[in-house]
Short mmCIF file of C-alpha atoms in Angstrom, two decimals:
data_model
loop_
_atom_site.label_atom_id
_atom_site.label_comp_id
_atom_site.label_asym_id
_atom_site.label_seq_id
_atom_site.Cartn_x
_atom_site.Cartn_y
_atom_site.Cartn_z
CA MET S 1029 -34.66 27.52 -2.55
CA LYS S 1030 -32.58 25.95 0.20
CA VAL S 1031 -29.33 24.06 -0.12
CA LEU S 1032 -28.10 21.13 1.91
CA LEU S 1033 -24.62 19.73 1.52
CA LEU S 1034 -24.24 16.06 2.41
CA SER S 1035 -20.68 15.27 3.34
CA GLY S 1036 -18.71 12.37 4.76
CA PHE S 1037 -15.97 9.95 3.81
CA LEU S 1038 -16.36 7.20 1.23
CA GLY S 1039 -18.71 4.51 2.39
CA SER S 1040 -19.93 6.43 5.41
CA GLY S 1041 -23.55 6.04 4.36
CA LYS S 1042 -24.29 9.29 2.58
CA THR S 1043 -26.54 7.79 -0.06
CA SER S 1044 -28.46 5.68 2.43
CA ALA S 1045 -29.10 8.75 4.57
CA LEU S 1046 -29.91 10.85 1.53
CA LEU S 1047 -32.69 8.50 0.46
CA GLN S 1048 -34.39 8.84 3.83
CA MET S 1049 -33.80 12.57 4.11
CA ALA S 1050 -35.17 13.20 0.62
CA ALA S 1051 -38.27 11.17 1.45
CA TYR S 1052 -38.73 13.31 4.57
CA MET S 1053 -38.38 16.51 2.57
CA VAL S 1054 -40.94 15.35 0.04
CA ARG S 1055 -43.40 14.39 2.80
CA ARG S 1056 -43.02 17.79 4.45
CA SER S 1057 -43.30 19.74 1.24
CA GLY S 1058 -46.47 20.65 -0.54
CA ARG S 1059 -44.59 20.56 -3.84
CA LYS S 1060 -44.40 16.87 -4.63
CA ASP S 1061 -42.79 17.11 -8.03
CA THR S 1062 -40.22 19.80 -7.47
CA SER S 1063 -39.47 19.66 -3.79
CA VAL S 1064 -36.05 18.02 -3.98
CA MET S 1065 -33.31 18.08 -6.59
CA ILE S 1066 -30.10 16.17 -6.00
CA ILE S 1067 -26.71 17.04 -7.40
CA GLU S 1068 -24.61 13.90 -7.28
CA ASN S 1069 -20.90 14.66 -7.31
CA GLU S 1070 -18.63 11.77 -8.23
CA ILE S 1071 -14.92 12.28 -8.52
CA GLY S 1072 -14.58 9.57 -11.13
CA GLU S 1073 -16.03 9.40 -14.59
CA VAL S 1074 -18.59 6.76 -13.72
CA GLY S 1075 -21.45 7.43 -11.38
CA VAL S 1076 -22.99 4.65 -9.35
CA ASP S 1077 -25.13 6.25 -6.66
CA ASP S 1078 -27.05 8.35 -9.16
CA LYS S 1079 -28.46 5.17 -10.70
CA VAL S 1080 -29.82 4.03 -7.36
CA LEU S 1081 -31.27 7.45 -6.57
CA LYS S 1082 -32.99 7.66 -9.94
CA ALA S 1083 -34.32 4.14 -9.53
CA GLN S 1084 -36.03 5.41 -6.38
CA GLY S 1085 -37.74 8.13 -8.36
CA LEU S 1086 -35.56 11.03 -7.28
CA ALA S 1087 -34.51 13.87 -9.60
CA VAL S 1088 -30.74 13.75 -9.97
CA ARG S 1089 -28.24 15.88 -11.82
CA GLU S 1090 -24.82 14.31 -12.28
CA LEU S 1091 -21.62 16.19 -11.63
CA PHE S 1092 -18.86 13.74 -12.47
CA ALA S 1093 -15.13 13.74 -13.15
CA GLY S 1094 -14.05 16.18 -10.51
CA CYS S 1095 -14.55 17.15 -6.90
CA ALA S 1096 -16.93 20.03 -6.22
CA CYS S 1097 -14.61 21.43 -3.56
CA CYS S 1098 -11.89 22.11 -6.12
CA THR S 1099 -11.78 21.10 -9.81
CA GLY S 1100 -15.55 20.80 -10.09
CA GLY S 1101 -16.44 23.98 -8.25
CA ALA S 1102 -17.32 26.04 -11.28
CA ASP S 1103 -19.46 23.26 -12.73
CA LEU S 1104 -21.31 22.99 -9.43
CA ILE S 1105 -22.19 26.67 -9.49
CA SER S 1106 -23.33 26.37 -13.08
CA ASP S 1107 -25.51 23.37 -12.24
CA ILE S 1108 -27.13 25.10 -9.27
CA ARG S 1109 -27.84 28.15 -11.39
CA THR S 1110 -29.47 26.03 -14.06
CA ILE S 1111 -31.57 24.16 -11.51
CA GLN S 1112 -32.64 27.39 -9.88
CA GLU S 1113 -33.71 28.86 -13.21
CA THR S 1114 -35.46 25.81 -14.60
CA VAL S 1115 -36.82 23.84 -11.64
CA ASP S 1116 -36.53 26.13 -8.61
CA PRO S 1117 -36.93 23.26 -6.13
CA GLU S 1118 -37.57 23.77 -2.46
CA TRP S 1119 -34.35 21.89 -1.69
CA ILE S 1120 -31.13 21.19 -3.53
CA ILE S 1121 -29.13 18.41 -1.92
CA ILE S 1122 -25.50 18.26 -2.96
CA GLU S 1123 -24.08 14.83 -2.26
CA ALA S 1124 -20.36 15.53 -2.12
CA THR S 1125 -17.66 13.05 -2.98
CA GLY S 1126 -16.22 11.15 -0.09
CA VAL S 1127 -12.93 13.01 -0.39
CA ALA S 1128 -14.40 16.50 -0.49
CA TYR S 1129 -13.74 19.30 1.97
CA PRO S 1130 -17.29 20.53 2.66
CA LEU S 1131 -16.43 24.01 3.86
CA GLU S 1132 -14.92 24.83 0.47
CA ILE S 1133 -18.17 23.87 -1.23
CA LYS S 1134 -20.31 25.74 1.28
CA ASN S 1135 -18.27 28.94 0.95
CA ASN S 1136 -18.36 28.75 -2.84
CA VAL S 1137 -22.13 28.28 -3.03
CA GLU S 1138 -22.91 30.90 -0.40
CA ALA S 1139 -20.69 33.45 -2.10
CA CYS S 1140 -22.38 32.93 -5.46
CA PHE S 1141 -26.01 32.62 -4.40
CA ARG S 1142 -26.24 34.39 -1.03
CA ILE S 1143 -28.14 31.36 0.26
CA PRO S 1144 -27.11 29.73 3.56
CA VAL S 1145 -25.88 26.18 3.05
CA LYS S 1146 -26.52 23.63 5.77
CA ILE S 1147 -24.01 20.81 6.11
CA LEU S 1148 -24.96 17.31 7.17
CA SER S 1149 -21.93 15.11 7.73
CA MET S 1150 -21.79 11.35 8.06
CA ALA S 1151 -19.20 9.69 10.24
CA ASP S 1152 -18.51 5.96 9.93
CA ALA S 1153 -18.39 4.37 13.36
CA GLY S 1154 -17.03 1.13 11.96
CA ARG S 1155 -13.98 2.75 10.31
CA TRP S 1156 -13.60 5.92 12.36
CA LYS S 1157 -10.42 4.97 14.13
CA ARG S 1158 -8.64 3.71 11.01
CA LEU S 1159 -9.73 6.60 8.81
CA HIS S 1160 -8.89 9.19 11.41
CA SER S 1161 -5.40 7.79 11.86
CA TYR S 1162 -4.86 7.52 8.09
CA MET S 1163 -6.12 10.96 7.02
CA PRO S 1164 -6.96 13.06 10.05
CA GLN S 1165 -7.08 16.38 8.20
CA LEU S 1166 -9.80 15.28 5.81
CA ILE S 1167 -11.83 13.41 8.41
CA GLU S 1168 -11.79 16.33 10.82
CA ALA S 1169 -12.59 18.81 8.06
CA GLN S 1170 -15.64 16.77 7.13
CA VAL S 1171 -17.15 17.17 10.60
CA ASP S 1172 -15.90 20.43 12.02
CA SER S 1173 -18.08 22.59 9.77
CA ALA S 1174 -21.25 20.49 9.98
CA ASP S 1175 -24.59 21.69 11.29
CA CYS S 1176 -25.57 18.12 12.01
CA ILE S 1177 -23.45 14.99 12.29
CA LEU S 1178 -24.82 11.51 11.91
CA LEU S 1179 -22.61 8.89 13.48
CA ASN S 1180 -23.60 5.97 11.28
CA LYS S 1181 -23.10 2.21 11.49
CA VAL S 1182 -23.23 2.23 15.27
CA ASP S 1183 -24.37 -1.38 15.01
CA LEU S 1184 -20.83 -2.28 13.99
CA VAL S 1185 -19.29 -1.15 17.27
CA ASP S 1186 -20.12 -1.57 20.92
CA GLU S 1187 -21.85 1.18 22.87
CA GLU S 1188 -18.68 2.28 24.62
CA THR S 1189 -16.88 2.74 21.33
CA ALA S 1190 -19.82 4.62 19.85
CA ASP S 1191 -19.91 6.93 22.84
CA HIS S 1192 -16.17 7.50 22.59
CA ILE S 1193 -16.41 8.42 18.91
CA ALA S 1194 -19.36 10.68 19.64
CA GLY S 1195 -17.25 12.41 22.25
CA GLU S 1196 -14.47 12.99 19.71
CA LEU S 1197 -16.95 14.34 17.19
CA HIS S 1198 -18.40 16.69 19.78
CA ALA S 1199 -14.91 17.91 20.61
CA TYR S 1200 -14.26 18.75 16.93
CA ASN S 1201 -17.61 20.48 16.57
CA PRO S 1202 -19.39 21.34 19.82
CA GLN S 1203 -22.11 23.33 18.03
CA ALA S 1204 -23.31 20.54 15.76
CA GLU S 1205 -26.28 18.33 16.51
CA LEU S 1206 -25.15 14.74 16.80
CA HIS S 1207 -27.23 11.61 16.29
CA LYS S 1208 -26.27 7.96 16.30
CA VAL S 1209 -27.95 6.15 13.43
CA ILE S 1210 -27.98 3.04 11.32
CA ALA S 1211 -28.69 4.56 7.93
CA ASN S 1212 -29.75 1.36 6.19
CA LYS S 1213 -32.60 1.13 8.71
CA PRO S 1214 -35.37 3.71 9.26
CA ILE S 1215 -34.12 6.93 10.80
CA ASP S 1216 -36.47 8.81 13.12
CA ASP S 1217 -37.91 11.98 11.59
CA ALA S 1218 -36.68 13.91 14.62
CA VAL S 1219 -33.15 13.59 13.21
CA TRP S 1220 -34.14 15.72 10.22
CA ALA S 1221 -35.59 18.51 12.36
CA PHE S 1222 -32.35 20.49 12.00
CA LEU S 1223 -33.40 21.15 8.40
CA GLU S 1224 -36.21 23.37 9.67
CA ARG S 1225 -34.02 25.40 12.02
CA MET H 191 -16.19 -8.39 -27.87
CA ILE H 192 -16.78 -5.82 -25.17
CA LYS H 193 -15.35 -2.34 -25.30
CA VAL H 194 -14.37 -1.22 -21.83
CA GLU H 195 -13.89 2.49 -21.16
CA ILE H 196 -11.29 2.98 -18.45
CA ASN H 197 -10.63 6.30 -16.76
CA ALA H 198 -8.02 6.91 -14.11
CA ARG H 199 -6.95 9.98 -12.22
CA LEU H 200 -5.31 11.18 -9.05
CA HIS H 201 -7.02 13.36 -6.48
CA GLU H 202 -4.55 14.30 -3.77
CA GLU H 203 -3.81 10.96 -2.09
CA ALA H 204 -6.74 9.17 -3.69
CA ARG H 205 -6.30 6.90 -6.69
CA VAL H 206 -9.51 7.02 -8.69
CA ALA H 207 -10.35 4.68 -11.55
CA SER H 208 -13.55 3.70 -13.29
CA ALA H 209 -14.62 1.27 -15.98
CA LYS H 210 -17.81 1.09 -17.98
CA PHE H 211 -19.06 -1.44 -20.50
CA GLU H 212 -22.12 -3.19 -21.87
CA LEU H 213 -22.60 -6.88 -22.17
CA LYS H 214 -25.18 -9.57 -22.69
CA PRO H 215 -25.67 -11.37 -19.38
CA ALA H 216 -25.25 -15.00 -20.37
CA ALA H 217 -27.05 -16.33 -17.31
CA GLY H 218 -29.17 -13.36 -16.36
CA VAL H 219 -28.87 -10.31 -14.13
CA ALA H 220 -28.77 -12.28 -10.88
CA ALA H 221 -25.75 -14.25 -12.06
CA LEU H 222 -24.09 -11.06 -13.28
CA ARG H 223 -24.70 -9.49 -9.87
CA ASP H 224 -23.03 -12.48 -8.20
CA GLN H 225 -20.06 -12.32 -10.60
CA ILE H 226 -19.54 -8.65 -9.79
CA ALA H 227 -19.88 -9.32 -6.07
CA GLU H 228 -17.19 -11.97 -6.34
CA GLN H 229 -14.89 -9.51 -8.11
CA LEU H 230 -15.44 -7.00 -5.33
CA ARG H 231 -14.46 -9.64 -2.79
CA ILE H 232 -11.33 -10.41 -4.81
CA SER H 233 -10.58 -6.69 -4.85
CA VAL H 234 -10.67 -6.60 -1.07
CA LEU H 235 -8.03 -9.34 -0.99
CA TRP H 236 -6.04 -7.46 -3.63
CA ALA H 237 -6.06 -4.30 -1.51
CA ASP H 238 -4.91 -6.26 1.53
CA GLU H 239 -2.02 -7.72 -0.49
CA GLN H 240 -1.11 -4.21 -1.66
CA GLU H 241 -1.38 -2.92 1.92
CA ALA H 242 -3.69 -0.37 0.41
CA MET H 243 -6.83 1.10 1.89
CA ILE H 244 -10.08 0.91 -0.03
CA GLY H 245 -12.08 4.12 0.13
CA HIS H 246 -14.79 2.37 -1.79
CA ILE H 247 -15.16 0.17 -4.79
CA LYS H 248 -18.63 0.36 -6.26
CA ALA H 249 -20.35 -1.18 -9.22
CA TYR H 250 -23.72 -0.86 -10.83
CA VAL H 251 -25.71 -3.02 -13.20
CA GLN H 252 -28.34 -1.17 -15.18
CA TRP H 253 -30.93 -2.47 -17.56
CA GLY H 254 -33.43 -0.22 -19.25
CA THR H 255 -33.52 3.36 -18.02
CA GLU H 256 -34.89 3.02 -14.52
CA ALA H 257 -33.69 -0.22 -13.03
CA ALA H 258 -30.29 -0.62 -11.45
CA LEU H 259 -28.43 -2.60 -8.82
CA MET H 260 -25.52 -1.18 -6.88
CA LEU H 261 -22.82 -3.23 -5.21
CA SER H 262 -20.17 -1.74 -2.99
CA THR H 263 -17.42 -2.53 -0.58
CA THR H 264 -15.34 -0.39 1.72
CA GLY H 265 -12.91 -3.18 2.43
CA SER H 266 -15.04 -5.74 4.16
CA ALA H 267 -18.44 -7.13 3.18
CA VAL H 268 -20.08 -6.48 -0.18
CA GLU H 269 -23.43 -4.69 -0.01
CA VAL H 270 -26.12 -4.80 -2.66
CA LYS H 271 -28.87 -2.19 -3.09
CA GLY H 272 -31.37 -1.16 -5.69
CA SER H 273 -34.13 -2.45 -7.89
CA ASP H 274 -35.71 -5.86 -7.90
CA LEU H 275 -34.36 -8.35 -10.40
CA PRO H 276 -36.05 -8.14 -13.79
CA SER H 277 -38.89 -10.48 -14.55
CA ASP H 278 -37.81 -10.51 -18.20
CA GLU H 279 -34.07 -10.85 -18.63
CA PRO H 280 -32.61 -7.92 -20.60
CA GLU H 281 -30.67 -8.39 -23.80
CA ILE H 282 -28.03 -5.91 -22.72
CA ALA H 283 -26.91 -4.69 -19.32
CA GLU H 284 -24.61 -1.78 -18.59
CA VAL H 285 -21.95 -2.28 -15.95
CA GLY H 286 -19.98 0.48 -14.31
CA ILE H 287 -17.24 0.08 -11.74
CA THR H 288 -15.50 2.83 -9.83
CA GLY H 289 -12.75 2.51 -7.29
CA ILE H 290 -11.12 4.99 -4.95
CA VAL H 291 -8.14 3.50 -3.18
CA PHE H 292 -5.31 4.90 -1.10
CA GLY H 293 -1.78 3.64 -0.71
CA THR H 294 -1.25 2.02 -4.08
CA GLU H 295 -0.23 3.11 -7.55
CA LEU H 296 -2.86 4.43 -9.91
CA GLU H 297 -1.73 1.96 -12.53
CA ALA H 298 -2.27 -0.91 -10.10
CA LEU H 299 -5.85 0.20 -9.52
CA GLU H 300 -6.36 0.55 -13.23
CA ASP H 301 -5.06 -2.99 -13.72
CA ARG H 302 -7.45 -4.25 -11.04
CA LEU H 303 -10.42 -2.76 -12.82
CA GLU H 304 -9.28 -4.20 -16.12
CA GLY H 305 -9.02 -7.55 -14.42
CA MET H 306 -12.53 -7.23 -13.04
CA ALA H 307 -13.91 -6.35 -16.46
CA ALA H 308 -12.03 -9.21 -18.09
CA ALA H 309 -13.24 -11.74 -15.53
CA ILE H 310 -16.86 -10.60 -15.79
CA ALA H 311 -16.71 -10.60 -19.57
CA GLY H 312 -15.12 -14.05 -19.59
CA GLN H 313 -17.84 -15.45 -17.39
CA ASN H 314 -20.35 -14.19 -19.92
CA GLY H 315 -18.55 -15.72 -22.85
CA GLN H 316 -17.01 -12.51 -24.11
CA TRP H 317 -13.64 -10.73 -24.17
CA CYS H 318 -12.55 -7.14 -23.79
CA VAL H 319 -10.77 -4.36 -25.57
CA TYR H 320 -9.90 -1.31 -23.54
CA ALA H 321 -10.14 2.40 -24.24
CA HIS H 322 -8.11 4.43 -21.76
CA GLU H 323 -8.17 7.95 -20.46
CA CYS H 324 -5.62 8.18 -17.72
CA GLU H 325 -3.26 10.44 -15.87
CA HIS H 326 -0.27 8.21 -15.27
CA HIS H 327 2.84 7.27 -17.20
CA HIS H 328 3.39 3.91 -18.78
CA HIS H 329 6.52 1.94 -18.08
CA ASP H 330 7.45 1.62 -21.74
CA HIS H 331 7.19 5.34 -22.18
CA GLU H 332 9.69 7.03 -24.45
CA HIS H 333 11.07 8.76 -21.40
CA GLY H 334 12.73 5.45 -20.74
CA GLU H 335 12.84 2.93 -18.00
CA ASP H 336 14.51 5.42 -15.72
CA CYS H 337 11.65 7.83 -15.97
CA THR H 338 10.76 8.93 -12.52
CA CYS H 339 8.06 11.27 -13.62
CA GLY H 340 5.89 11.79 -10.61
CA ASP H 341 3.96 14.75 -11.87
CA HIS H 342 0.28 14.07 -11.44
CA ASP H 343 -0.37 15.77 -14.76
CA HIS H 344 2.19 13.73 -16.59
CA HIS H 345 1.13 13.01 -20.14
CA HIS H 346 2.60 10.71 -22.71
CA HIS H 347 3.53 11.69 -26.23
CA HIS H 348 4.88 8.43 -27.48
CA HIS H 349 1.56 6.85 -28.02
CA GLU H 350 1.18 4.83 -31.16
CA HIS H 351 -2.03 6.70 -31.81
CA ASP H 352 -0.25 10.07 -31.98
CA GLU H 353 -1.66 10.88 -35.38
CA ALA H 354 -5.17 10.44 -34.10
CA CYS H 355 -4.43 12.01 -30.77
CA SER H 356 -6.51 15.06 -30.16
CA CYS H 357 -4.94 16.17 -26.94
CA HIS H 358 -6.65 19.40 -26.11
CA GLU H 359 -7.25 19.48 -22.39
CA GLN H 360 -5.14 21.37 -19.94
CA GLU H 361 -4.12 18.23 -18.11
CA HIS H 362 -3.02 16.64 -21.36
CA HIS H 363 -4.43 13.21 -20.94
CA HIS H 364 -4.81 11.10 -24.04
CA GLU H 365 -7.90 9.25 -25.12
CA HIS H 366 -7.06 6.28 -27.18
CA GLU H 367 -8.21 2.88 -28.27
CA HIS H 368 -5.70 0.13 -28.50
CA ASP H 369 -5.07 -3.48 -27.87
CA HIS H 370 -3.84 -3.15 -24.36
CA HIS H 371 -1.33 -5.94 -24.80
CA ASP H 372 0.70 -3.97 -27.32
CA HIS H 373 2.45 -1.48 -25.14
CA HIS H 374 1.82 -2.09 -21.48
CA ASP H 375 4.21 -4.20 -19.57
CA HIS H 376 1.90 -5.03 -16.74
CA ASP H 377 0.06 -8.26 -16.46
CA HIS H 378 -3.07 -8.66 -18.54
CA HIS H 379 -5.58 -11.38 -18.81
CA ASP H 380 -5.37 -13.46 -21.94
CA HIS H 381 -8.60 -13.46 -23.84
CA GLU H 382 -10.12 -16.37 -25.62
CA ASP H 383 -12.50 -16.00 -28.52
#
C-alpha cells in the first residue's frame, strides 16, 4: 500500500488534479476495484468534494470536522488502519484541507505505518501573490515539503508571471519536480511519473 | 419548512461555517443550481464589503445517492462541476454549503450562510428554521454586552435550551434547535409562510 498526500490552499485545484491522478493510477494498476482509495479531509462539517468524487465512481472515505494535520490526526490514522485492514488498496490518496500543513500529516502517517508518504502540492497561479502576502507561512509550508508541485491555473496569468511564480516555488523547494498545469483540462501522464519514483 | 443545520468553527485564522438542508426544488435542479450560483456571487460581494478574503465557498446539490453538482468560488467566478442534470426531476434534493473565509467574524460568516439558505428556500416557496452548532459567543449572552470573550473555545451557558443541553464535548459547544429570531441580535431574513 502506498500513500499520497494531496496538499494545497483552498481552491488551488486539488480535486480537479485528484480526479485525473486517480484515473491514471487506475489505468496503471491491474487491480481495478481496489487500486485507489481516497480519504477526503474537510475542516467543516459538510463535505462537498466527496460528492463529486463519488459521482465519478471513486471510493471515498470522509474525514470531516477537523484538519488532519492537527485535530483530525488521530482519526486519520484510524481511517488509514481500517482501509489497510479491509480494502488494502494499492494507493491511498489523502486530500488534505486547504489550510493543512502537509508535513505534519506526512510525519504522523509515516510514524504510525512506516510507509513513505509522497506529497503532491498544488499552487494557484491566479492567487499566488495575494495568498502569499496574506499568509506566507502556510503557503510556503504547503510547498516546501512537496515531492512534486503543480503550478495550476497558469491560464489565468501571463507567461512571465507564471515563470516568476515557478521560480519562487523552486526557491522554496529546489528538490521538488515542478509542472505548470491547467487542472480542469487534461494533464499529460508524464506529470504523474513521480508516483513511480 | 426547511430545517437548516448550521455548524461554525474557528481554525487558526480561518472562519469555517457550513449549512446543510433538504428541499423540494420548485422549478427543478437546474433552477436550484442557478439560485445557488447567484448566492455564491452575492457572497463574493459580501466578502468584498467585509474586506475579507474568501478561501472558498462551496455548495453541492445531491439527488439520489450518486448524482451531485458542485459549485464553488474562491472570490471571483463561480464554477460548476459534477453530474449531468437529472432527466426525471427529484422530489427532494440535498443542499450543502461550506465556507472558509479569512478576515471577518465567525458570526458574520454564519449569518451569510443563513442568508443563503433563507434565500434559496424562499425561491423554492419554503422557509427555514436553524439548528446551530457553533464556537462563538452571542451578543445577548449572559456575560453581558461588555463581554469581550475572545477565547476560541468560548461556550455559552445561558441558552434557553439549557435543560435539554447535553454539552459533553471538550470544546463545549452547544447543539440546539431554536427559532433564530428569539435570541440573536443580528439581522435575519423574515420568513413568509
